[in-house]
Amino acid sequence: MRKLFIIIPFLFIGLLPAEDGLRESHNQEAMEYSEEEEDDDEELELNYSANLYLGYPVYVTETFSYYDKSNPVVGLSIGTPFGFQAGPFYATVDVEILRYIFEGTEASKQANYIGKKFGGMAYQVGVNTGLFFNEFSFSITAATGVYHDGTGFIGGVNLDLPLGDMPIEFRVAARANMIQKSDGITGWVGGGISLGYEF
């Protein structure tokens, strides 16, 4: 019996370091999990961003059989954190400046379009809604604003791809454009790329 009373305290003494080790391991795992959650929150945070866009029309309406030369479409868009976020889903307000020019050449179907130009600057505001997939983002853009000859509308889909650890994103975009002209409505569908920087 005396041996039993002597052994029991040593057992408790032996268990204490093991219990402390388990607590340290559990605390370390909890801290690592908390850090991962913080990293995820940082990745999903909405910020200001600037994107330079370069695209080209790949399908045009009948109007552009007269303005038969298509030029690259260039633009600058500013993404804002104004909006909301629910998990991986987000919606933000964006503003954009766009330049587009179509020209009539000697190959135009109508002689009175030769040497003429259609286009100018566009100033738009819109909504960008999308989903985060880890470091990737898929979004849909809808914007409207003032064009050179009236109002216009753009609808598009975007895929943002990160470039390593750099704060720069590469975007692939497809866009449908509908704008007013003096005698109706015209438009085009185009594709493009952009480079963006998130502040």
CSV table of C-alpha atoms in Angstrom, one decimal:
chain,number,residue,atom,x,y,z
A,1,MET,CA,0.0,0.0,0.0
A,2,ARG,CA,2.9,2.4,0.9
A,3,LYS,CA,4.4,1.7,-2.6
A,4,LEU,CA,1.0,2.7,-4.2
A,5,PHE,CA,0.9,6.0,-2.3
A,6,ILE,CA,4.5,6.7,-3.4
A,7,ILE,CA,3.9,5.8,-7.1
A,8,ILE,CA,0.7,7.9,-7.5
A,9,PRO,CA,2.3,11.3,-6.9
A,10,PHE,CA,5.0,10.5,-9.4
A,11,LEU,CA,2.3,9.6,-12.0
A,12,PHE,CA,0.7,13.1,-11.5
A,13,ILE,CA,4.1,14.7,-11.8
A,14,GLY,CA,4.7,12.9,-15.0
A,15,LEU,CA,1.3,13.8,-16.4
A,16,LEU,CA,1.7,17.6,-15.8
A,17,PRO,CA,4.4,18.2,-18.5
A,18,ALA,CA,2.4,16.1,-21.0
A,19,GLU,CA,-0.7,18.1,-20.2
A,20,ASP,CA,1.3,21.4,-20.6
A,21,GLY,CA,2.6,20.1,-23.9
A,22,LEU,CA,-0.9,19.4,-25.1
A,23,ARG,CA,-2.1,22.8,-24.1
A,24,GLU,CA,0.9,24.4,-25.9
A,25,SER,CA,0.1,22.4,-29.0
A,26,HIS,CA,-3.6,23.3,-28.9
A,27,ASN,CA,-2.8,27.0,-28.4
A,28,GLN,CA,-0.3,26.9,-31.2
A,29,GLU,CA,-2.9,25.4,-33.6
A,30,ALA,CA,-5.5,27.9,-32.5
A,31,MET,CA,-3.0,30.8,-33.2
A,32,GLU,CA,-2.2,29.4,-36.6
A,33,TYR,CA,-5.9,29.0,-37.4
A,34,SER,CA,-6.5,32.6,-36.3
A,35,GLU,CA,-3.6,33.8,-38.4
A,36,GLU,CA,-5.0,32.0,-41.4
A,37,GLU,CA,-8.4,33.6,-40.9
A,38,GLU,CA,-6.8,37.0,-40.7
A,39,ASP,CA,-4.9,36.3,-43.9
A,40,ASP,CA,-8.2,35.4,-45.6
A,41,ASP,CA,-9.8,38.5,-44.3
A,42,GLU,CA,-6.9,40.6,-45.7
A,43,GLU,CA,-7.2,38.9,-49.1
A,44,LEU,CA,-10.9,39.5,-49.4
A,45,GLU,CA,-10.8,43.1,-48.3
A,46,LEU,CA,-12.2,45.6,-50.7
A,47,ASN,CA,-9.8,48.5,-51.7
A,48,TYR,CA,-9.3,51.2,-54.3
A,49,SER,CA,-7.8,49.9,-57.6
A,50,ALA,CA,-6.7,51.3,-60.9
A,51,ASN,CA,-6.9,49.4,-64.2
A,52,LEU,CA,-5.5,50.2,-67.6
A,53,TYR,CA,-7.6,48.5,-70.3
A,54,LEU,CA,-6.7,47.7,-73.9
A,55,GLY,CA,-9.2,46.0,-76.1
A,56,TYR,CA,-10.3,45.5,-79.7
A,57,PRO,CA,-13.7,45.1,-81.4
A,58,VAL,CA,-14.3,41.6,-82.8
A,59,TYR,CA,-17.9,42.0,-83.8
A,60,VAL,CA,-19.6,45.2,-85.0
A,61,THR,CA,-23.1,46.2,-86.1
A,62,GLU,CA,-24.2,47.4,-89.5
A,63,THR,CA,-23.1,51.0,-88.8
A,64,PHE,CA,-19.4,49.9,-88.8
A,65,SER,CA,-19.6,48.4,-92.3
A,66,TYR,CA,-19.5,52.1,-93.2
A,67,TYR,CA,-16.9,53.1,-90.5
A,68,ASP,CA,-15.0,50.1,-91.6
A,69,LYS,CA,-11.7,50.6,-89.7
A,70,SER,CA,-11.7,49.6,-86.0
A,71,ASN,CA,-9.1,51.0,-83.7
A,72,PRO,CA,-8.0,49.7,-80.3
A,73,VAL,CA,-10.3,50.7,-77.4
A,74,VAL,CA,-8.4,52.1,-74.4
A,75,GLY,CA,-9.6,53.0,-71.0
A,76,LEU,CA,-8.9,53.7,-67.4
A,77,SER,CA,-11.2,52.4,-64.6
A,78,ILE,CA,-11.1,53.2,-60.9
A,79,GLY,CA,-12.5,50.6,-58.6
A,80,THR,CA,-13.8,51.8,-55.2
A,81,PRO,CA,-14.5,50.0,-51.9
A,82,PHE,CA,-18.0,51.5,-51.9
A,83,GLY,CA,-20.4,48.6,-51.9
A,84,PHE,CA,-20.8,45.5,-49.8
A,85,GLN,CA,-19.3,42.1,-49.3
A,86,ALA,CA,-20.9,38.9,-48.1
A,87,GLY,CA,-18.4,36.0,-47.9
A,88,PRO,CA,-16.7,35.6,-51.3
A,89,PHE,CA,-19.4,37.7,-53.0
A,90,TYR,CA,-18.9,41.4,-53.5
A,91,ALA,CA,-20.4,44.4,-55.3
A,92,THR,CA,-18.6,47.7,-55.7
A,93,VAL,CA,-19.1,51.0,-57.6
A,94,ASP,CA,-16.6,51.8,-60.4
A,95,VAL,CA,-15.9,54.8,-62.6
A,96,GLU,CA,-14.3,54.6,-66.1
A,97,ILE,CA,-12.9,56.7,-68.9
A,98,LEU,CA,-13.0,55.1,-72.3
A,99,ARG,CA,-11.7,56.1,-75.8
A,100,TYR,CA,-13.0,54.5,-78.9
A,101,ILE,CA,-12.6,55.5,-82.6
A,102,PHE,CA,-14.0,54.0,-85.8
A,103,GLU,CA,-13.0,55.3,-89.3
A,104,GLY,CA,-14.3,55.2,-92.8
A,105,THR,CA,-11.7,54.3,-95.4
A,106,GLU,CA,-11.6,53.9,-99.1
A,107,ALA,CA,-13.1,50.4,-98.7
A,108,SER,CA,-16.3,51.8,-97.0
A,109,LYS,CA,-19.6,50.6,-98.5
A,110,GLN,CA,-20.8,54.2,-98.8
A,111,ALA,CA,-18.6,56.9,-100.3
A,112,ASN,CA,-19.8,59.7,-98.0
A,113,TYR,CA,-18.3,57.9,-95.0
A,114,ILE,CA,-14.8,57.9,-96.5
A,115,GLY,CA,-12.5,60.0,-94.3
A,116,LYS,CA,-15.0,60.3,-91.5
A,117,LYS,CA,-14.7,59.2,-87.9
A,118,PHE,CA,-17.1,57.9,-85.3
A,119,GLY,CA,-16.1,58.0,-81.7
A,120,GLY,CA,-14.5,59.9,-78.9
A,121,MET,CA,-14.4,59.8,-75.1
A,122,ALA,CA,-16.8,58.1,-72.8
A,123,TYR,CA,-17.3,58.8,-69.1
A,124,GLN,CA,-19.1,56.1,-67.2
A,125,VAL,CA,-20.1,54.9,-63.7
A,126,GLY,CA,-21.2,51.3,-63.0
A,127,VAL,CA,-21.3,48.3,-60.7
A,128,ASN,CA,-18.9,45.5,-60.6
A,129,THR,CA,-20.2,42.3,-58.9
A,130,GLY,CA,-18.3,39.1,-58.5
A,131,LEU,CA,-16.9,36.2,-56.5
A,132,PHE,CA,-13.4,35.6,-54.9
A,133,PHE,CA,-11.8,32.2,-55.5
A,134,ASN,CA,-8.7,32.2,-53.3
A,135,GLU,CA,-6.5,34.8,-55.1
A,136,PHE,CA,-8.7,34.8,-58.3
A,137,SER,CA,-11.8,36.9,-59.0
A,138,PHE,CA,-14.6,36.4,-61.5
A,139,SER,CA,-16.8,39.5,-62.0
A,140,ILE,CA,-19.6,41.0,-64.1
A,141,THR,CA,-19.5,44.7,-65.0
A,142,ALA,CA,-22.4,46.9,-66.0
A,143,ALA,CA,-21.8,50.6,-66.6
A,144,THR,CA,-23.5,53.6,-68.3
A,145,GLY,CA,-22.5,57.1,-69.0
A,146,VAL,CA,-22.0,59.9,-71.5
A,147,TYR,CA,-20.5,59.2,-74.9
A,148,HIS,CA,-19.5,61.5,-77.8
A,149,ASP,CA,-23.0,61.5,-79.3
A,150,GLY,CA,-25.3,60.6,-76.4
A,151,THR,CA,-25.5,58.0,-73.8
A,152,GLY,CA,-24.2,54.4,-73.8
A,153,PHE,CA,-24.0,51.1,-71.9
A,154,ILE,CA,-21.4,48.4,-71.4
A,155,GLY,CA,-21.9,44.9,-70.0
A,156,GLY,CA,-18.9,42.6,-69.5
A,157,VAL,CA,-17.3,39.7,-67.8
A,158,ASN,CA,-13.9,39.7,-66.2
A,159,LEU,CA,-11.4,37.2,-64.8
A,160,ASP,CA,-8.7,38.6,-62.6
A,161,LEU,CA,-5.4,36.7,-62.3
A,162,PRO,CA,-2.7,37.6,-59.7
A,163,LEU,CA,0.9,38.0,-60.8
A,164,GLY,CA,2.8,36.2,-58.0
A,165,ASP,CA,3.4,38.3,-54.9
A,166,MET,CA,3.2,41.6,-56.8
A,167,PRO,CA,0.2,43.9,-56.0
A,168,ILE,CA,-0.6,43.9,-59.8
A,169,GLU,CA,-3.4,41.9,-61.3
A,170,PHE,CA,-3.9,40.8,-64.9
A,171,ARG,CA,-7.4,40.8,-66.2
A,172,VAL,CA,-9.0,39.2,-69.2
A,173,ALA,CA,-12.3,40.8,-70.2
A,174,ALA,CA,-15.1,40.5,-72.8
A,175,ARG,CA,-17.4,43.4,-73.4
A,176,ALA,CA,-20.6,44.3,-75.2
A,177,ASN,CA,-21.0,48.0,-76.0
A,178,MET,CA,-24.3,49.8,-77.0
A,179,ILE,CA,-24.2,53.5,-77.7
A,180,GLN,CA,-26.4,56.2,-79.2
A,181,LYS,CA,-25.8,57.8,-82.6
A,182,SER,CA,-27.6,60.6,-84.4
A,183,ASP,CA,-30.1,58.2,-86.1
A,184,GLY,CA,-30.4,55.4,-83.6
A,185,ILE,CA,-28.3,52.9,-81.7
A,186,THR,CA,-25.2,51.0,-82.6
A,187,GLY,CA,-22.6,48.9,-80.9
A,188,TRP,CA,-19.9,46.3,-80.9
A,189,VAL,CA,-18.5,43.3,-79.0
A,190,GLY,CA,-14.9,43.2,-78.0
A,191,GLY,CA,-12.3,41.5,-76.0
A,192,GLY,CA,-9.3,42.9,-74.1
A,193,ILE,CA,-6.8,42.7,-71.3
A,194,SER,CA,-5.9,45.1,-68.5
A,195,LEU,CA,-3.3,45.5,-65.8
A,196,GLY,CA,-4.6,46.7,-62.4
A,197,TYR,CA,-3.0,47.9,-59.2
A,198,GLU,CA,-4.8,47.6,-55.8
A,199,PHE,CA,-4.1,50.3,-53.2
